[in-house]
């Protein structure tokens, strides 16, 4: 037998819309009849206590309204309205794109920037020390791509950030936010890497600017694309692990510690060319297109 326990308070108070079924059950069930009688006693006690309390004077409500009205201007003066985007989304696309890109700077966590800058500084110093032996390109090719891959995973591979809900509430597509984040991180690392390269050019006249830049740009493309894609579609640890595995294979290939056939494949993947650039672009496009469709709550997105 199903007892209408949750309906008995309303039944006893006489406010149940259709009491016929409950009334029939109470007549046949001694347990529910006793509980309904208890609720009737509660109703009678409350009604009696309420009747014994005199109604407040109308002047009390008038005084409350007056105090609220007097305090309202002071409350408004101390209240800062929440800013909102009042313009048309389609207007001034370049200005809006620049604003979106620059705002990502404050959204990327500071350890990402600290790690990238530290790696570039250390790499530049080591490259300068070994430039006399002609090893500066190898040092840059080892340090800069790994720093870019780690930064891409750290900046684009997590949705556990304090501003996640705010980002999700903006009129901007989450795909655009993701691309802006990646563009900013790789742009900053690329600019800093170019500065390091320019500083090393006088010490490496044989390789020159193009030779030094090509040494680190080639492996940077596949490592960053692989790290970004797996961090977004899976989790940052997977992206970092895959990038470091490819980085280690290239390091072994540079030292001749692996099979020549495998070394040739790794070197081909880390050499700038149409195939490498196209493959990296496809990986990034797949990650960006699939990111909004990923299950909510997994630790590999940007809060959308």
Short mmCIF file of C-alpha atoms in Angstrom, two decimals:
data_model
loop_
_atom_site.label_atom_id
_atom_site.label_comp_id
_atom_site.label_asym_id
_atom_site.label_seq_id
_atom_site.Cartn_x
_atom_site.Cartn_y
_atom_site.Cartn_z
CA UNK A 1 0.00 0.00 0.00
CA UNK A 2 1.28 3.45 -0.94
CA UNK A 3 0.74 6.01 1.82
CA UNK A 4 0.23 9.64 0.72
CA UNK A 5 2.53 10.90 3.47
CA UNK A 6 3.67 14.02 1.62
CA UNK A 7 0.04 15.07 1.00
CA UNK A 8 -1.19 14.76 4.59
CA UNK A 9 -0.09 18.29 5.74
CA UNK A 10 -2.07 19.94 2.94
CA UNK A 11 -4.98 17.55 3.51
CA UNK A 12 -5.11 18.39 7.21
CA UNK A 13 -4.86 22.12 6.45
CA UNK A 14 -7.72 21.87 3.96
CA UNK A 15 -5.75 23.23 1.03
CA UNK A 16 -5.36 20.05 -1.01
CA UNK A 17 -6.85 20.65 -4.50
CA UNK A 18 -8.37 17.16 -4.83
CA UNK A 19 -8.70 15.57 -1.37
CA UNK A 20 -11.07 12.74 -2.35
CA UNK A 21 -8.41 10.06 -2.91
CA UNK A 22 -6.48 11.02 0.24
CA UNK A 23 -9.71 11.14 2.25
CA UNK A 24 -10.62 7.64 1.14
CA UNK A 25 -7.17 6.37 2.06
CA UNK A 26 -7.25 8.05 5.49
CA UNK A 27 -10.61 6.43 6.27
CA UNK A 28 -9.15 2.99 5.53
CA UNK A 29 -5.64 3.46 7.01
CA UNK A 30 -5.33 3.95 10.77
CA UNK A 31 -1.66 5.00 10.48
CA UNK A 32 -2.36 7.82 8.03
CA UNK A 33 -5.47 8.84 9.98
CA UNK A 34 -3.34 9.28 13.12
CA UNK A 35 -0.73 11.30 11.20
CA UNK A 36 -3.43 13.47 9.63
CA UNK A 37 -4.88 14.13 13.09
CA UNK A 38 -1.43 15.22 14.29
CA UNK A 39 -1.20 17.68 11.42
CA UNK A 40 -4.67 19.02 12.30
CA UNK A 41 -3.45 19.70 15.84
CA UNK A 42 -0.44 21.53 14.46
CA UNK A 43 -2.73 23.60 12.24
CA UNK A 44 -4.99 24.49 15.15
CA UNK A 45 -2.03 25.44 17.37
CA UNK A 46 -0.49 27.64 14.70
CA UNK A 47 -3.81 29.29 13.92
CA UNK A 48 -4.39 29.97 17.60
CA UNK A 49 -0.94 31.49 18.12
CA UNK A 50 -1.28 33.62 14.99
CA UNK A 51 -4.67 34.92 16.12
CA UNK A 52 -3.23 35.89 19.49
CA UNK A 53 -0.56 38.11 17.91
CA UNK A 54 -1.77 41.59 17.07
CA UNK A 55 -1.26 42.79 13.51
CA UNK A 56 1.61 45.29 13.15
CA UNK A 57 0.70 48.90 12.80
CA UNK A 58 0.69 50.32 9.23
CA UNK A 59 3.27 52.89 10.34
CA UNK A 60 5.89 50.13 10.65
CA UNK A 61 5.63 49.21 6.96
CA UNK A 62 5.66 52.87 6.03
CA UNK A 63 8.87 53.41 8.03
CA UNK A 64 10.50 50.37 6.37
CA UNK A 65 9.62 51.63 2.88
CA UNK A 66 10.94 55.08 3.75
CA UNK A 67 14.30 53.71 4.96
CA UNK A 68 14.65 51.53 1.85
CA UNK A 69 13.92 54.53 -0.37
CA UNK A 70 16.45 56.70 1.46
CA UNK A 71 19.19 54.04 1.23
CA UNK A 72 18.67 53.22 -2.46
CA UNK A 73 20.75 56.13 -3.88
CA UNK A 74 23.70 55.25 -1.59
CA UNK A 75 23.52 51.60 -2.61
CA UNK A 76 23.50 52.56 -6.29
CA UNK A 77 26.50 54.84 -5.77
CA UNK A 78 28.53 51.97 -4.26
CA UNK A 79 27.40 49.41 -6.82
CA UNK A 80 29.50 48.83 -9.92
CA UNK A 81 27.38 47.59 -12.81
CA UNK A 82 28.54 44.44 -14.57
CA UNK A 83 30.06 45.41 -17.95
CA UNK A 84 28.43 43.93 -21.00
CA UNK A 85 29.15 43.88 -24.70
CA UNK A 86 26.68 46.37 -26.16
CA UNK A 87 27.95 46.55 -29.74
CA UNK A 88 27.05 44.41 -32.70
CA UNK A 89 29.11 41.25 -32.83
CA UNK A 90 29.84 41.60 -36.54
CA UNK A 91 31.19 45.16 -36.41
CA UNK A 92 34.90 46.02 -36.40
CA UNK A 93 36.12 42.42 -36.71
CA UNK A 94 39.83 43.32 -36.65
CA UNK A 95 39.46 45.41 -33.51
CA UNK A 96 37.42 42.68 -31.85
CA UNK A 97 39.94 40.03 -32.90
CA UNK A 98 42.80 42.10 -31.45
CA UNK A 99 40.89 42.61 -28.20
CA UNK A 100 40.11 38.90 -27.93
CA UNK A 101 43.74 38.02 -28.58
CA UNK A 102 45.13 40.43 -26.01
CA UNK A 103 42.62 39.38 -23.36
CA UNK A 104 43.97 35.85 -23.53
CA UNK A 105 47.17 37.15 -21.96
CA UNK A 106 45.49 37.51 -18.57
CA UNK A 107 43.64 34.20 -18.91
CA UNK A 108 46.75 32.08 -19.47
CA UNK A 109 48.19 31.03 -16.13
CA UNK A 110 51.51 32.58 -15.16
CA UNK A 111 53.42 29.25 -14.82
CA UNK A 112 53.01 28.78 -18.57
CA UNK A 113 54.76 32.08 -19.32
CA UNK A 114 57.37 31.51 -16.61
CA UNK A 115 58.27 28.06 -17.97
CA UNK A 116 58.47 29.27 -21.57
CA UNK A 117 60.61 32.32 -20.79
CA UNK A 118 62.93 30.32 -18.52
CA UNK A 119 63.42 27.65 -21.17
CA UNK A 120 64.20 30.22 -23.86
CA UNK A 121 66.64 32.11 -21.65
CA UNK A 122 68.45 28.94 -20.65
CA UNK A 123 68.51 27.73 -24.24
CA UNK A 124 69.89 31.04 -25.48
CA UNK A 125 72.62 31.07 -22.87
CA UNK A 126 73.65 27.49 -23.61
CA UNK A 127 73.57 28.13 -27.36
CA UNK A 128 75.82 31.16 -26.91
CA UNK A 129 78.28 29.13 -24.86
CA UNK A 130 78.57 26.38 -27.48
CA UNK A 131 78.36 28.63 -30.54
CA UNK A 132 82.13 28.46 -30.98
CA UNK A 133 81.73 24.74 -31.70
CA UNK A 134 78.89 25.33 -34.17
CA UNK A 135 76.29 23.68 -31.90
CA UNK A 136 73.95 26.64 -31.44
CA UNK A 137 71.40 25.38 -34.04
CA UNK A 138 71.20 21.99 -32.31
CA UNK A 139 70.63 23.63 -28.92
CA UNK A 140 67.86 25.88 -30.26
CA UNK A 141 66.28 22.93 -32.08
CA UNK A 142 66.22 21.05 -28.78
CA UNK A 143 64.97 23.72 -26.37
CA UNK A 144 62.54 25.96 -28.27
CA UNK A 145 60.20 23.29 -29.74
CA UNK A 146 59.85 21.58 -26.37
CA UNK A 147 59.05 24.90 -24.66
CA UNK A 148 56.39 25.63 -27.30
CA UNK A 149 54.80 22.18 -26.92
CA UNK A 150 54.65 22.46 -23.12
CA UNK A 151 53.19 25.98 -23.33
CA UNK A 152 50.52 24.88 -25.83
CA UNK A 153 49.46 22.05 -23.54
CA UNK A 154 49.45 24.22 -20.43
CA UNK A 155 47.53 27.10 -22.00
CA UNK A 156 45.04 25.27 -24.19
CA UNK A 157 44.57 21.92 -22.51
CA UNK A 158 42.52 22.62 -19.39
CA UNK A 159 39.05 23.87 -18.52
CA UNK A 160 39.74 24.10 -14.78
CA UNK A 161 40.37 27.82 -14.73
CA UNK A 162 38.60 30.46 -12.61
CA UNK A 163 37.29 32.28 -15.67
CA UNK A 164 35.87 29.21 -17.37
CA UNK A 165 32.23 30.18 -16.84
CA UNK A 166 32.90 33.77 -17.88
CA UNK A 167 34.53 32.61 -21.12
CA UNK A 168 31.61 30.28 -21.76
CA UNK A 169 29.14 33.16 -21.25
CA UNK A 170 30.69 35.45 -23.86
CA UNK A 171 29.13 35.82 -27.33
CA UNK A 172 32.39 34.54 -28.83
CA UNK A 173 32.54 30.99 -30.16
CA UNK A 174 34.61 28.62 -27.98
CA UNK A 175 36.48 27.61 -31.10
CA UNK A 176 37.57 31.21 -31.62
CA UNK A 177 38.71 31.44 -27.99
CA UNK A 178 40.74 28.27 -28.41
CA UNK A 179 42.41 29.54 -31.58
CA UNK A 180 43.12 32.90 -29.94
CA UNK A 181 44.76 31.16 -27.00
CA UNK A 182 46.96 29.03 -29.27
CA UNK A 183 47.83 32.00 -31.47
CA UNK A 184 48.88 34.11 -28.51
CA UNK A 185 51.03 31.43 -26.89
CA UNK A 186 52.84 30.41 -30.07
CA UNK A 187 53.12 34.03 -31.18
CA UNK A 188 54.82 35.07 -27.97
CA UNK A 189 57.16 32.08 -27.99
CA UNK A 190 57.94 32.65 -31.65
CA UNK A 191 58.73 36.33 -31.06
CA UNK A 192 60.98 35.55 -28.10
CA UNK A 193 62.70 32.80 -30.09
CA UNK A 194 63.38 35.23 -32.92
CA UNK A 195 64.97 37.65 -30.45
CA UNK A 196 67.20 34.86 -29.14
CA UNK A 197 68.06 33.91 -32.71
CA UNK A 198 68.95 37.48 -33.64
CA UNK A 199 71.20 37.71 -30.59
CA UNK A 200 73.05 34.55 -31.69
CA UNK A 201 73.53 35.52 -35.34
CA UNK A 202 76.86 37.33 -34.70
CA UNK A 203 78.13 34.21 -32.92
CA UNK A 204 76.97 31.87 -35.72
CA UNK A 205 77.93 33.56 -39.00
CA UNK A 206 77.97 30.23 -40.84
CA UNK A 207 74.38 29.24 -40.05
CA UNK A 208 73.05 32.78 -40.22
CA UNK A 209 69.59 33.96 -39.30
CA UNK A 210 67.72 31.61 -41.65
CA UNK A 211 69.73 28.59 -40.60
CA UNK A 212 69.21 29.23 -36.90
CA UNK A 213 65.49 29.96 -37.33
CA UNK A 214 64.91 26.88 -39.51
CA UNK A 215 66.65 24.71 -36.92
CA UNK A 216 63.98 25.36 -34.26
CA UNK A 217 60.97 26.18 -36.46
CA UNK A 218 60.96 22.76 -38.14
CA UNK A 219 60.44 20.63 -35.02
CA UNK A 220 58.33 23.33 -33.32
CA UNK A 221 55.47 22.85 -35.80
CA UNK A 222 54.77 19.11 -35.32
CA UNK A 223 55.51 19.11 -31.59
CA UNK A 224 53.17 22.03 -30.90
CA UNK A 225 50.41 20.65 -33.12
CA UNK A 226 50.63 17.21 -31.53
CA UNK A 227 50.71 18.58 -27.99
CA UNK A 228 47.81 20.96 -28.65
CA UNK A 229 45.59 18.37 -30.33
CA UNK A 230 46.01 15.66 -27.70
CA UNK A 231 45.70 18.16 -24.84
CA UNK A 232 42.38 19.41 -26.19
CA UNK A 233 40.91 16.08 -27.26
CA UNK A 234 42.26 14.03 -24.37
CA UNK A 235 44.18 15.70 -21.53
CA UNK A 236 47.34 17.83 -21.11
CA UNK A 237 49.42 14.96 -19.74
CA UNK A 238 48.81 12.94 -22.90
CA UNK A 239 49.72 15.88 -25.12
CA UNK A 240 52.91 16.57 -23.18
CA UNK A 241 53.84 12.88 -23.16
CA UNK A 242 53.40 12.50 -26.93
CA UNK A 243 55.33 15.70 -27.65
CA UNK A 244 58.18 14.66 -25.37
CA UNK A 245 58.29 11.23 -27.00
CA UNK A 246 58.69 12.79 -30.45
CA UNK A 247 61.19 15.28 -29.02
CA UNK A 248 63.24 12.46 -27.49
CA UNK A 249 63.20 10.48 -30.74
CA UNK A 250 64.57 13.49 -32.61
CA UNK A 251 67.21 14.02 -29.94
CA UNK A 252 68.29 10.40 -30.34
CA UNK A 253 68.21 10.77 -34.11
CA UNK A 254 70.51 13.81 -33.87
CA UNK A 255 72.98 11.77 -31.82
CA UNK A 256 72.73 8.69 -34.04
CA UNK A 257 71.44 6.48 -31.22
CA UNK A 258 68.49 4.98 -33.13
CA UNK A 259 68.02 3.08 -36.36
CA UNK A 260 68.74 5.07 -39.50
CA UNK A 261 65.37 4.35 -41.07
CA UNK A 262 63.51 5.57 -37.96
CA UNK A 263 65.84 8.55 -37.68
CA UNK A 264 65.07 9.48 -41.30
CA UNK A 265 61.32 9.39 -40.60
CA UNK A 266 61.68 11.51 -37.49
CA UNK A 267 63.90 14.01 -39.27
CA UNK A 268 61.38 14.25 -42.12
CA UNK A 269 58.62 15.00 -39.62
CA UNK A 270 60.70 17.75 -38.02
CA UNK A 271 61.80 19.43 -41.26
CA UNK A 272 59.66 22.38 -42.41
CA UNK A 273 57.83 21.60 -45.61
CA UNK A 274 54.41 21.53 -47.23
CA UNK A 275 53.56 18.08 -45.86
CA UNK A 276 54.55 18.90 -42.28
CA UNK A 277 52.73 22.23 -42.29
CA UNK A 278 49.60 20.68 -43.82
CA UNK A 279 49.58 17.83 -41.32
CA UNK A 280 49.97 20.23 -38.39
CA UNK A 281 47.15 22.42 -39.73
CA UNK A 282 44.88 19.37 -40.04
CA UNK A 283 45.59 18.31 -36.45
CA UNK A 284 44.83 21.80 -35.12
CA UNK A 285 41.66 22.05 -37.22
CA UNK A 286 40.39 18.69 -35.95
CA UNK A 287 40.99 19.70 -32.34
CA UNK A 288 39.28 23.07 -32.79
CA UNK A 289 36.26 21.62 -34.60
CA UNK A 290 35.71 18.81 -32.11
CA UNK A 291 36.39 20.77 -28.92
CA UNK A 292 32.80 22.04 -28.31
CA UNK A 293 31.43 18.52 -28.82
CA UNK A 294 33.54 16.93 -26.10
CA UNK A 295 31.81 15.62 -22.94
CA UNK A 296 31.48 18.24 -20.22
CA UNK A 297 33.73 18.00 -17.18
CA UNK A 298 36.82 16.39 -18.71
CA UNK A 299 40.04 18.17 -17.86
CA UNK A 300 41.15 19.06 -21.36
CA UNK A 301 39.07 22.01 -22.53
CA UNK A 302 38.76 25.76 -21.99
CA UNK A 303 35.65 25.89 -19.95
CA UNK A 304 33.04 25.27 -22.62
#
